[in-house]
Short mmCIF file of C-alpha atoms in Angstrom, two decimals:
data_model
loop_
_atom_site.label_atom_id
_atom_site.label_comp_id
_atom_site.label_asym_id
_atom_site.label_seq_id
_atom_site.Cartn_x
_atom_site.Cartn_y
_atom_site.Cartn_z
CA UNK A 186 201.46 87.48 277.04
CA UNK A 187 203.14 84.96 274.82
CA UNK A 188 203.77 85.42 271.14
CA UNK A 189 201.92 82.20 270.34
CA UNK A 190 198.91 83.50 272.20
CA UNK A 191 198.90 86.70 270.21
CA UNK A 192 198.86 84.61 267.06
CA UNK A 193 195.90 82.74 268.46
CA UNK A 194 194.01 86.01 269.12
CA UNK A 195 194.51 87.22 265.56
CA UNK A 196 193.56 83.87 264.08
CA UNK A 197 190.34 83.81 266.10
CA UNK A 198 189.48 87.39 265.23
CA UNK A 199 189.83 86.82 261.48
CA UNK A 200 188.11 83.48 261.66
CA UNK A 201 185.01 84.97 263.17
CA UNK A 202 185.00 87.83 260.67
CA UNK A 203 184.99 85.21 257.92
CA UNK A 204 182.25 83.29 259.64
CA UNK A 205 179.97 86.34 259.97
CA UNK A 206 181.03 87.62 256.59
CA UNK A 207 177.97 89.68 255.66
CA UNK A 208 177.54 91.12 259.09
CA UNK A 209 181.18 92.16 259.00
CA UNK A 210 180.65 93.72 255.57
CA UNK A 211 177.73 95.68 256.99
CA UNK A 212 179.77 96.88 259.95
CA UNK A 213 182.73 97.83 257.77
CA UNK A 214 180.44 99.72 255.38
CA UNK A 215 178.82 101.63 258.19
CA UNK A 216 182.16 102.67 259.59
CA UNK A 217 183.38 103.50 256.10
CA UNK A 218 180.39 105.73 255.38
CA UNK A 219 180.54 107.36 258.78
CA UNK A 220 184.28 107.96 258.52
CA UNK A 221 183.86 109.26 254.98
CA UNK A 222 181.29 111.83 256.03
CA UNK A 223 183.28 112.79 259.10
CA UNK A 224 186.31 113.16 256.85
CA UNK A 225 184.48 115.37 254.37
CA UNK A 226 183.30 117.48 257.24
CA UNK A 227 186.77 117.70 258.76
CA UNK A 228 188.24 118.73 255.42
CA UNK A 229 185.49 121.29 254.98
CA UNK A 230 186.09 122.83 258.39
CA UNK A 231 189.83 122.82 257.86
CA UNK A 232 189.42 124.58 254.55
CA UNK A 233 186.98 127.17 255.80
CA UNK A 234 189.28 127.77 258.75
CA UNK A 235 192.20 128.11 256.40
CA UNK A 236 190.35 130.58 254.20
CA UNK A 237 189.19 132.62 257.13
CA UNK A 238 192.66 132.80 258.56
CA UNK A 239 194.12 133.74 255.23
CA UNK A 240 191.49 136.38 254.70
CA UNK A 241 192.03 137.77 258.15
CA UNK A 242 195.77 137.89 257.90
CA UNK A 243 195.39 139.69 254.60
CA UNK A 244 193.24 142.26 256.23
CA UNK A 245 194.82 145.62 256.62
CA UNK A 246 193.45 148.24 258.86
CA UNK A 247 193.45 151.56 257.08
CA UNK A 248 193.48 154.61 259.35
CA UNK A 249 192.90 158.00 257.76
CA UNK A 250 194.48 161.03 259.38
CA UNK A 251 192.61 164.33 259.55
CA UNK A 252 193.60 166.42 256.56
CA UNK A 253 194.89 169.36 258.54
CA UNK A 254 197.36 167.49 260.74
CA UNK A 255 200.90 168.68 260.02
CA UNK A 256 203.44 166.19 258.71
CA UNK A 257 205.61 166.25 261.82
CA UNK A 258 202.68 165.23 263.94
CA UNK A 259 201.81 162.51 261.43
CA UNK A 260 205.30 161.08 261.83
CA UNK A 261 204.90 161.12 265.60
CA UNK A 262 201.61 159.36 265.14
CA UNK A 263 203.34 156.65 263.12
CA UNK A 264 205.63 155.95 266.07
CA UNK A 265 202.67 155.92 268.41
CA UNK A 266 200.84 153.35 266.30
CA UNK A 267 203.94 151.23 265.96
CA UNK A 268 204.16 151.00 269.74
CA UNK A 269 200.67 149.51 270.03
CA UNK A 270 200.68 145.81 271.00
CA UNK A 271 200.28 143.20 268.28
CA UNK A 272 201.27 145.38 265.35
CA UNK A 273 203.13 143.64 262.53
CA UNK A 274 203.77 146.63 260.32
CA UNK A 275 202.77 150.22 259.86
CA UNK A 276 203.12 151.92 256.53
CA UNK A 277 202.51 155.60 256.12
CA UNK A 278 201.01 156.54 252.80
CA UNK A 279 201.48 160.31 252.57
CA UNK A 280 198.95 162.34 250.68
CA UNK A 281 201.46 162.94 247.83
CA UNK A 282 201.78 159.26 247.22
CA UNK A 283 198.03 158.93 247.43
CA UNK A 284 197.66 161.48 244.70
CA UNK A 285 200.21 159.70 242.55
CA UNK A 286 198.31 156.52 242.95
CA UNK A 287 195.18 158.30 241.96
CA UNK A 288 196.87 159.71 238.88
CA UNK A 289 198.07 156.30 237.95
CA UNK A 290 194.63 154.85 238.42
CA UNK A 291 192.89 157.46 236.31
CA UNK A 292 195.26 156.86 233.42
CA UNK A 293 194.06 158.71 230.38
CA UNK A 294 191.49 160.68 232.33
CA UNK A 295 194.06 162.16 234.62
CA UNK A 296 193.30 165.58 233.15
CA UNK A 297 190.19 165.54 235.25
CA UNK A 298 192.42 165.85 238.25
CA UNK A 299 193.65 169.14 236.91
CA UNK A 300 190.41 170.48 238.27
CA UNK A 301 191.95 170.23 241.68
CA UNK A 302 194.10 173.16 240.73
CA UNK A 303 197.27 171.94 242.42
CA UNK A 304 195.64 171.32 245.78
CA UNK A 305 195.91 167.90 247.32
CA UNK A 306 192.62 167.14 249.06
CA UNK A 307 193.68 163.66 250.09
CA UNK A 308 194.46 162.71 253.69
CA UNK A 309 197.57 160.91 254.86
CA UNK A 310 196.76 157.40 255.88
CA UNK A 311 198.37 154.46 257.64
CA UNK A 312 198.19 150.86 256.48
CA UNK A 313 198.44 148.76 259.62
CA UNK A 314 198.88 145.01 259.69
CA UNK A 315 198.22 142.95 262.77
CA UNK A 316 200.55 140.21 263.88
CA UNK A 317 197.63 137.84 264.53
CA UNK A 318 194.27 137.86 262.78
CA UNK A 319 192.21 138.00 265.95
CA UNK A 320 193.86 141.27 266.98
CA UNK A 321 192.52 143.10 263.96
CA UNK A 322 189.33 144.16 265.65
CA UNK A 323 191.07 145.43 268.77
CA UNK A 324 193.71 147.31 266.83
CA UNK A 325 191.03 148.95 264.73
CA UNK A 326 189.32 150.06 267.92
CA UNK A 327 192.52 151.48 269.38
CA UNK A 328 193.27 153.41 266.20
CA UNK A 329 189.80 154.88 266.16
CA UNK A 330 190.46 156.34 269.64
CA UNK A 331 193.36 158.45 268.40
CA UNK A 332 191.92 161.98 268.03
CA UNK A 333 193.86 162.87 264.86
CA UNK A 334 192.43 159.86 263.08
CA UNK A 335 189.00 160.41 261.65
CA UNK A 336 188.23 157.06 260.07
CA UNK A 337 189.28 153.45 260.40
CA UNK A 338 188.45 150.83 257.77
CA UNK A 339 188.76 147.09 257.66
CA UNK A 340 186.87 144.13 256.18
CA UNK A 341 185.02 143.50 259.41
CA UNK A 342 181.75 142.28 257.99
CA UNK A 343 183.26 139.79 255.57
CA UNK A 344 185.32 138.21 258.28
CA UNK A 345 182.47 138.03 260.70
CA UNK A 346 180.19 136.44 258.16
CA UNK A 347 182.80 133.81 257.40
CA UNK A 348 183.16 132.98 261.05
CA UNK A 349 179.43 132.73 261.36
CA UNK A 350 179.36 130.18 258.55
CA UNK A 351 182.21 128.32 260.15
CA UNK A 352 180.39 128.14 263.47
CA UNK A 353 177.28 126.83 261.79
CA UNK A 354 179.17 124.20 259.82
CA UNK A 355 180.86 123.07 263.00
CA UNK A 356 177.62 122.75 264.89
CA UNK A 357 175.75 120.84 262.21
CA UNK A 358 178.79 118.69 261.56
CA UNK A 359 179.22 117.77 265.20
CA UNK A 360 175.61 116.63 265.43
CA UNK A 361 176.08 114.58 262.28
CA UNK A 362 179.27 113.02 263.56
CA UNK A 363 177.68 112.07 266.84
CA UNK A 364 174.86 110.34 265.00
CA UNK A 365 177.18 108.48 262.66
CA UNK A 366 179.57 107.40 265.36
CA UNK A 367 176.62 106.12 267.37
CA UNK A 368 175.39 104.10 264.39
CA UNK A 369 178.86 102.67 263.78
CA UNK A 370 179.34 101.67 267.41
CA UNK A 371 175.92 100.05 267.44
CA UNK A 372 176.56 98.04 264.30
CA UNK A 373 179.94 96.82 265.44
CA UNK A 374 178.51 95.92 268.82
CA UNK A 375 175.83 93.89 267.04
CA UNK A 376 178.36 92.15 264.82
CA UNK A 377 180.57 91.19 267.72
CA UNK A 378 177.54 90.12 269.71
CA UNK A 379 176.61 87.71 266.94
CA UNK A 380 180.10 86.30 267.09
CA UNK A 381 179.96 85.96 270.85
CA UNK A 382 176.59 84.29 270.56
CA UNK A 383 177.78 81.88 267.89
CA UNK A 384 180.72 80.94 270.05
CA UNK A 385 179.07 80.94 273.47
CA UNK A 386 179.64 77.22 273.96
CA UNK A 387 183.29 77.62 273.19
CA UNK A 388 183.46 80.53 275.61
CA UNK A 389 181.77 78.48 278.30
CA UNK A 390 184.34 75.74 277.89
CA UNK A 391 187.14 78.28 277.87
CA UNK A 392 185.92 79.60 281.19
CA UNK A 393 185.57 76.10 282.49
CA UNK A 394 189.13 75.11 281.79
CA UNK A 395 190.38 78.32 283.33
CA UNK A 396 190.89 80.86 280.55
CA UNK A 397 191.47 84.33 281.91
CA UNK A 398 188.90 86.97 281.00
CA UNK A 399 191.31 88.82 278.80
CA UNK A 400 192.27 85.67 276.98
CA UNK A 401 188.61 85.38 276.03
CA UNK A 402 188.19 89.06 275.32
CA UNK A 403 191.16 89.76 273.08
CA UNK A 404 189.90 88.07 269.91
CA UNK A 405 186.62 89.96 270.08
CA UNK A 406 188.38 93.16 270.88
CA UNK A 407 190.62 92.68 267.85
CA UNK A 408 187.65 91.80 265.69
CA UNK A 409 185.95 95.08 266.52
CA UNK A 410 189.20 96.94 266.14
CA UNK A 411 189.82 95.55 262.67
CA UNK A 412 186.24 96.07 261.50
CA UNK A 413 186.55 99.72 262.54
CA UNK A 414 190.03 100.23 261.19
CA UNK A 415 189.19 98.55 257.89
CA UNK A 416 186.10 100.69 257.39
CA UNK A 417 188.02 103.84 258.22
CA UNK A 418 190.82 102.81 255.88
CA UNK A 419 188.37 102.52 252.99
CA UNK A 420 187.04 105.98 253.81
CA UNK A 421 190.56 107.39 253.99
CA UNK A 422 191.41 106.00 250.57
CA UNK A 423 188.29 107.55 249.08
CA UNK A 424 188.96 110.87 250.80
CA UNK A 425 192.61 110.87 249.77
CA UNK A 426 191.93 110.38 246.07
CA UNK A 427 188.78 112.49 246.16
CA UNK A 428 190.37 115.46 247.85
CA UNK A 429 193.56 115.64 245.83
CA UNK A 430 191.79 115.26 242.50
CA UNK A 431 189.38 117.97 243.59
CA UNK A 432 192.35 120.09 244.54
CA UNK A 433 193.80 119.62 241.05
CA UNK A 434 190.53 120.73 239.49
CA UNK A 435 190.16 123.74 241.75
CA UNK A 436 193.70 125.03 241.46
CA UNK A 437 193.55 124.91 237.66
CA UNK A 438 190.01 126.19 237.23
CA UNK A 439 189.11 128.38 240.20
CA UNK A 440 192.47 129.68 241.23
CA UNK A 441 191.22 132.39 243.58
CA UNK A 442 189.71 129.78 245.92
CA UNK A 443 192.33 129.13 248.55
CA UNK A 444 192.22 125.47 249.58
CA UNK A 445 194.48 123.59 251.95
CA UNK A 446 197.20 122.15 249.74
CA UNK A 447 199.46 121.11 252.55
CA UNK A 448 199.59 117.32 252.34
CA UNK A 449 200.70 116.96 255.95
CA UNK A 450 197.50 118.67 257.14
CA UNK A 451 195.37 116.31 255.06
CA UNK A 452 197.33 113.27 256.21
CA UNK A 453 196.78 114.29 259.80
CA UNK A 454 193.03 114.27 259.28
CA UNK A 455 193.19 110.86 257.60
CA UNK A 456 195.33 109.43 260.39
CA UNK A 457 192.94 110.66 262.99
CA UNK A 458 190.05 109.12 261.07
CA UNK A 459 191.82 105.77 260.96
CA UNK A 460 192.56 105.84 264.66
CA UNK A 461 189.00 106.98 265.36
CA UNK A 462 187.55 104.14 263.29
CA UNK A 463 189.64 101.56 265.13
CA UNK A 464 188.65 103.09 268.47
CA UNK A 465 184.96 103.04 267.54
CA UNK A 466 185.31 99.38 266.59
CA UNK A 467 187.04 98.45 269.81
CA UNK A 468 184.44 100.39 271.79
CA UNK A 469 181.64 98.53 270.02
CA UNK A 470 183.10 95.16 270.87
CA UNK A 471 183.73 96.11 274.48
CA UNK A 472 180.09 97.13 274.80
CA UNK A 473 178.80 93.85 273.47
CA UNK A 474 181.23 91.76 275.50
CA UNK A 475 180.37 93.37 278.78
CA UNK A 476 176.95 91.78 278.78
CA UNK A 477 177.88 88.43 277.33
CA UNK A 478 180.97 87.44 279.18
CA UNK A 479 179.35 86.69 282.48
CA UNK A 480 179.54 82.96 281.83
CA UNK B 409 191.56 69.18 300.22
CA UNK B 410 187.94 70.23 299.80
CA UNK B 411 185.87 71.34 302.72
CA UNK B 412 182.29 72.59 302.93
CA UNK B 413 181.57 74.55 306.11
CA UNK B 414 177.89 75.26 306.79
CA UNK B 415 177.28 75.71 303.09
CA UNK B 416 173.80 76.56 301.89
CA UNK B 417 172.71 77.43 298.40
CA UNK B 418 169.38 79.07 297.79
CA UNK B 419 168.58 80.05 294.23
CA UNK B 420 166.90 83.32 293.39
CA UNK B 421 163.52 81.68 293.06
CA UNK B 422 163.75 80.60 296.71
CA UNK B 423 164.55 77.01 295.87
CA UNK B 424 166.84 75.57 298.51
CA UNK B 425 169.40 73.45 296.65
CA UNK B 426 171.74 72.75 299.56
CA UNK B 427 171.15 73.22 303.26
CA UNK B 428 173.89 73.55 305.82
CA UNK B 429 176.37 71.13 304.30
CA UNK B 430 179.50 70.15 306.26
CA UNK B 431 181.75 67.82 304.32
CA UNK B 432 185.45 67.19 304.18
CA UNK B 433 187.03 65.40 301.25
CA UNK B 434 190.69 64.42 301.54
CA UNK B 435 193.28 64.57 298.83
CA UNK B 436 193.27 61.46 296.67
CA UNK B 437 189.76 60.33 297.65
CA UNK B 438 187.19 58.93 295.26
CA UNK B 439 183.73 60.13 296.24
CA UNK B 440 180.34 59.24 294.82
CA UNK B 441 177.67 61.85 295.21
CA UNK B 442 174.27 60.24 294.95
CA UNK B 443 170.68 61.33 295.27
CA UNK B 444 167.59 61.73 293.14
CA UNK B 445 167.26 64.53 290.59
CA UNK B 446 167.03 67.86 292.34
CA UNK B 447 168.72 66.58 295.49
CA UNK B 448 171.53 69.08 295.01
CA UNK B 449 174.27 66.97 293.42
CA UNK B 450 174.93 69.31 290.53
CA UNK B 451 174.87 72.34 292.78
CA UNK B 452 177.43 70.64 295.03
CA UNK B 453 179.71 70.06 292.06
CA UNK B 454 179.21 73.52 290.61
CA UNK B 455 180.05 75.20 293.89
CA UNK B 456 183.48 73.57 293.88
CA UNK B 457 184.57 75.04 290.56
CA UNK B 458 182.82 78.30 291.31
CA UNK B 459 180.19 78.06 288.64
CA UNK B 460 177.85 78.94 291.50
CA UNK B 461 178.39 80.93 294.67
CA UNK B 462 177.23 79.63 298.05
CA UNK B 463 174.46 81.68 299.66
CA UNK B 464 175.91 80.96 303.09
CA UNK B 465 178.98 79.22 304.48
CA UNK B 466 182.51 78.71 303.29
CA UNK B 467 184.09 76.39 300.77
CA UNK B 468 187.77 75.72 301.36
CA UNK B 469 190.06 74.21 298.79
CA UNK B 470 193.58 73.38 299.98
CA UNK B 471 192.65 75.24 303.18
CA UNK B 472 191.86 78.46 301.37
CA UNK B 473 188.37 79.88 301.15
CA UNK B 474 187.28 80.30 297.54
CA UNK B 475 184.34 82.51 298.45
CA UNK B 476 185.98 85.80 297.67
CA UNK B 477 188.42 84.93 294.94
CA UNK B 478 189.35 87.59 292.43
CA UNK B 479 188.42 86.92 288.82
CA UNK B 480 191.99 86.10 287.98
CA UNK B 481 192.22 83.62 290.82
CA UNK B 482 189.01 81.94 289.72
CA UNK B 483 190.65 81.00 286.44
CA UNK B 484 193.68 79.73 288.34
CA UNK B 485 191.40 77.68 290.59
CA UNK B 486 189.70 76.20 287.53
CA UNK B 487 193.03 75.18 286.07
CA UNK B 488 193.43 72.90 289.05
CA UNK B 489 190.00 71.34 288.65
CA UNK B 490 188.98 69.18 285.70
CA UNK B 491 185.27 68.98 284.96
CA UNK B 492 183.33 66.37 283.01
CA UNK B 493 179.63 66.63 282.19
CA UNK B 494 176.92 64.27 281.13
CA UNK B 495 176.66 65.99 277.74
CA UNK B 496 180.45 65.86 277.11
CA UNK B 497 180.60 69.58 276.19
CA UNK B 498 182.95 69.06 273.28
CA UNK B 499 183.36 71.54 270.45
CA UNK B 500 181.95 69.80 267.40
CA UNK B 501 183.75 71.95 264.86
CA UNK B 502 187.19 70.59 265.69
CA UNK B 503 188.93 67.27 266.03
CA UNK B 504 189.37 65.30 269.24
CA UNK B 505 193.00 66.32 269.28
CA UNK B 506 192.09 70.00 268.95
CA UNK B 507 189.44 69.72 271.65
CA UNK B 508 192.01 68.46 274.11
CA UNK B 509 194.72 70.83 272.91
CA UNK B 510 192.23 73.69 273.26
CA UNK B 511 192.34 73.41 277.05
CA UNK B 512 196.10 73.75 277.06
CA UNK B 513 196.00 76.58 274.52
CA UNK B 514 193.57 78.46 276.71
CA UNK B 515 195.95 78.02 279.62
CA UNK B 516 198.71 79.36 277.40
CA UNK B 517 200.93 76.29 277.45
CA UNK B 518 203.82 76.33 274.99
CA UNK B 519 203.27 74.43 271.74
CA UNK B 520 205.97 71.90 272.48
CA UNK B 521 204.25 70.78 275.67
CA UNK B 522 200.87 70.67 273.93
CA UNK B 523 202.22 68.40 271.18
CA UNK B 524 203.65 66.13 273.83
CA UNK B 525 200.83 66.07 276.38
CA UNK B 526 197.80 65.65 274.11
CA UNK B 527 198.84 62.30 272.54
CA UNK B 528 199.80 61.00 275.99
CA UNK B 529 196.37 61.76 277.43
CA UNK B 530 194.54 60.42 274.38
CA UNK B 531 196.54 57.22 274.73
CA UNK B 532 195.57 57.01 278.38
CA UNK B 533 191.83 57.25 277.69
CA UNK B 534 192.13 54.88 274.74
CA UNK B 535 191.52 57.37 271.94
CA UNK B 536 194.97 57.36 270.37
CA UNK B 537 193.55 56.19 267.04
CA UNK B 538 190.74 58.74 266.99
CA UNK B 539 192.72 61.94 267.41
CA UNK B 540 191.70 63.31 264.01
CA UNK B 541 188.01 62.42 264.26
CA UNK B 542 185.35 65.03 264.90
CA UNK B 543 183.32 64.46 268.08
CA UNK B 544 180.25 63.74 265.96
CA UNK B 545 182.04 60.76 264.41
CA UNK B 546 182.56 59.18 267.83
CA UNK B 547 180.30 57.04 269.99
CA UNK B 548 178.98 58.45 273.27
CA UNK B 549 181.58 56.58 275.30
CA UNK B 550 184.36 57.84 273.08
CA UNK B 551 183.10 61.39 273.35
CA UNK B 552 183.10 61.12 277.11
CA UNK B 553 186.67 59.80 277.02
CA UNK B 554 187.64 62.79 274.94
CA UNK B 555 185.97 65.07 277.51
CA UNK B 556 187.88 63.33 280.30
CA UNK B 557 191.10 63.71 278.35
CA UNK B 558 190.43 67.43 278.08
CA UNK B 559 189.66 67.66 281.80
CA UNK B 560 192.87 65.98 282.92
CA UNK B 561 195.31 67.06 280.21
CA UNK B 562 196.98 69.65 282.44
CA UNK B 563 197.11 67.32 285.45
CA UNK B 564 194.57 68.94 287.80
CA UNK B 565 194.39 68.02 291.49
CA UNK B 566 190.65 67.51 291.40
CA UNK B 567 188.40 65.91 288.82
CA UNK B 568 184.68 66.64 289.04
CA UNK B 569 182.30 64.47 287.05
CA UNK B 570 178.62 65.34 286.89
CA UNK B 571 176.80 62.17 285.82
CA UNK B 572 179.50 61.24 283.32
CA UNK B 573 177.87 57.89 282.52
CA UNK B 574 174.32 59.26 282.41
CA UNK B 575 173.99 58.87 278.64
CA UNK B 576 175.95 55.65 278.25
CA UNK B 577 175.05 51.97 278.17
CA UNK B 578 176.38 49.88 281.11
CA UNK B 579 179.36 48.40 279.29
CA UNK B 580 180.55 51.72 278.01
CA UNK B 581 179.94 53.24 281.43
CA UNK B 582 182.29 50.70 282.94
CA UNK B 583 184.97 51.71 280.50
CA UNK B 584 184.61 55.29 281.72
CA UNK B 585 184.72 54.20 285.35
CA UNK B 586 187.96 52.33 284.74
CA UNK B 587 189.49 55.48 283.39
CA UNK B 588 188.26 57.56 286.34
CA UNK B 589 189.55 54.93 288.75
CA UNK B 590 192.87 54.97 286.96
CA UNK B 591 193.05 58.76 287.24
CA UNK B 592 192.21 58.50 290.95
CA UNK B 593 194.97 55.95 291.51
CA UNK B 594 197.44 58.43 290.08
CA UNK B 595 196.57 60.76 292.95
CA UNK B 596 193.76 62.94 291.62
CA UNK B 597 190.78 63.54 293.89
CA UNK B 598 187.68 62.41 292.01
CA UNK B 599 184.16 63.52 292.86
CA UNK B 600 181.43 61.96 290.78
CA UNK B 601 177.74 62.73 290.93
CA UNK B 602 175.73 59.79 289.67
CA UNK B 603 172.49 57.82 289.54
CA UNK B 604 174.15 54.58 288.51
CA UNK B 605 173.32 52.07 291.25
CA UNK B 606 175.41 49.34 289.66
CA UNK B 607 178.54 51.37 289.49
CA UNK B 608 178.29 52.68 293.03
CA UNK B 609 177.62 49.26 294.48
CA UNK B 610 180.48 47.59 292.65
CA UNK B 611 183.09 50.28 293.16
CA UNK B 612 182.55 50.52 296.93
CA UNK B 613 183.96 54.00 297.36
CA UNK B 614 183.07 56.75 299.77
CA UNK B 615 179.46 57.67 299.24
CA UNK B 616 177.72 60.91 300.07
CA UNK B 617 173.96 60.80 299.68
CA UNK B 618 172.00 64.02 299.29
CA UNK B 619 168.30 64.37 299.77
CA UNK B 620 166.44 67.65 299.36
CA UNK B 621 169.68 69.53 299.80
CA UNK B 622 170.88 67.77 302.90
CA UNK B 623 173.49 65.09 303.49
CA UNK B 624 171.60 62.00 304.62
CA UNK B 625 174.47 59.53 304.47
CA UNK B 626 178.25 59.72 304.31
CA UNK B 627 179.89 56.30 304.36
CA UNK B 628 183.22 54.78 303.45
CA UNK B 629 182.77 51.95 300.92
CA UNK B 630 179.08 52.74 300.77
CA UNK B 631 176.38 51.10 298.70
CA UNK B 632 173.20 52.45 297.16
CA UNK B 633 170.10 51.68 299.17
CA UNK B 634 166.67 51.28 297.67
CA UNK B 635 165.09 54.14 299.55
CA UNK B 636 167.26 56.78 297.90
#
């Protein structure tokens, strides 16, 4: 392909966009809206995912040892737990430390604890962290099987509820995306079809004088590509400014809400949107050309 | 050069356009294709540049069958065949120069050659002064000259003309015939479908007469007869 020819393709593509200006505006808007919604959804999922992961990795499994287990056996137990697969850390909190913590917590009312009369009724317990969030459940199960351990605690329900929400968001979002992408493809196909129709005489003559199929196709292909890419670019701009200003608001006002602040992660989503928009545009034009190019 | 071997063309609606045609046209010939409307002249022409496919038989060009050409080879075939129609088929949104240059652009000729070839061809068909006009600003004869210029700008081996003088008054038609004759003298095979009795009788070229899809006459230096 010659450089001159490439120039010709681009010139033709932009010319026909100018000629069908309002139709092009409609197609660009559709892609922009679709990409914007897809982007919001992608950011939402990424954030919920991020929160869930963070929550999960924060989760500690607390395993309480039977009160009457002697210290030496507790220490052996610590080794045993440490040897389980997927364990990041094991911290033994002996009953003495537990009592201290309790004293500290009760503050001025610590006299109440005098009622214990010097006995320490608290159990030793282990704080276990998993190396990966999805191992938490399994580790909790394994700990519960150890006979000297009478109770295992972790934030199971919270995590499961979050994942349930995530699954639902994903499902609804996917349906929405499919619908929007379909609409965008359809509109671009219609726009390009109008162009093809307006230029059918020219195409006929091109075929007549021996233009190759791809020579005829390229301008339309580029037209669809640019309509898609341009729409997606608009959406990306809106998402970029929208998301980061939202982030500013949230981090100053609702600081406990953990949002994705990593710019690279956000850029990746925007890049994918841009590529997706261009692909949708190209797909639309291919669809409309397939029927019309049998001159 | 061009050979029809047992070629038949039957359209979908069962209309027989051509029946069992056997014709051989040599390189450099000038051939008139005559016959009343619906005799199959246009179909004959369209089969050669593969606008239509034969229902039966083979069409050979330069001893190669064009029946099963790949898409890519069809465009290469068409680059070697210039086509002129009764309705000129010019693009009205661009100048005469651009219409002719368009053909070369489509064939991906370099700009330098385009800038050189287009004025030459326009000169040859007598449109040198009208290069910047739009087709709508030209007379019918001038438009047909522009169409011929476009058809021959890349120097094809074959020029097909489907009733090129059909819309023109006799004087203007003669101007067109002079150009076609000139092109033929330079070595291009010219096949022209026509109704024009005058032209055929005066030019005295090979004449192939079609009637209801069959060849009824094929004569060197033929003349129109009243019964056709």
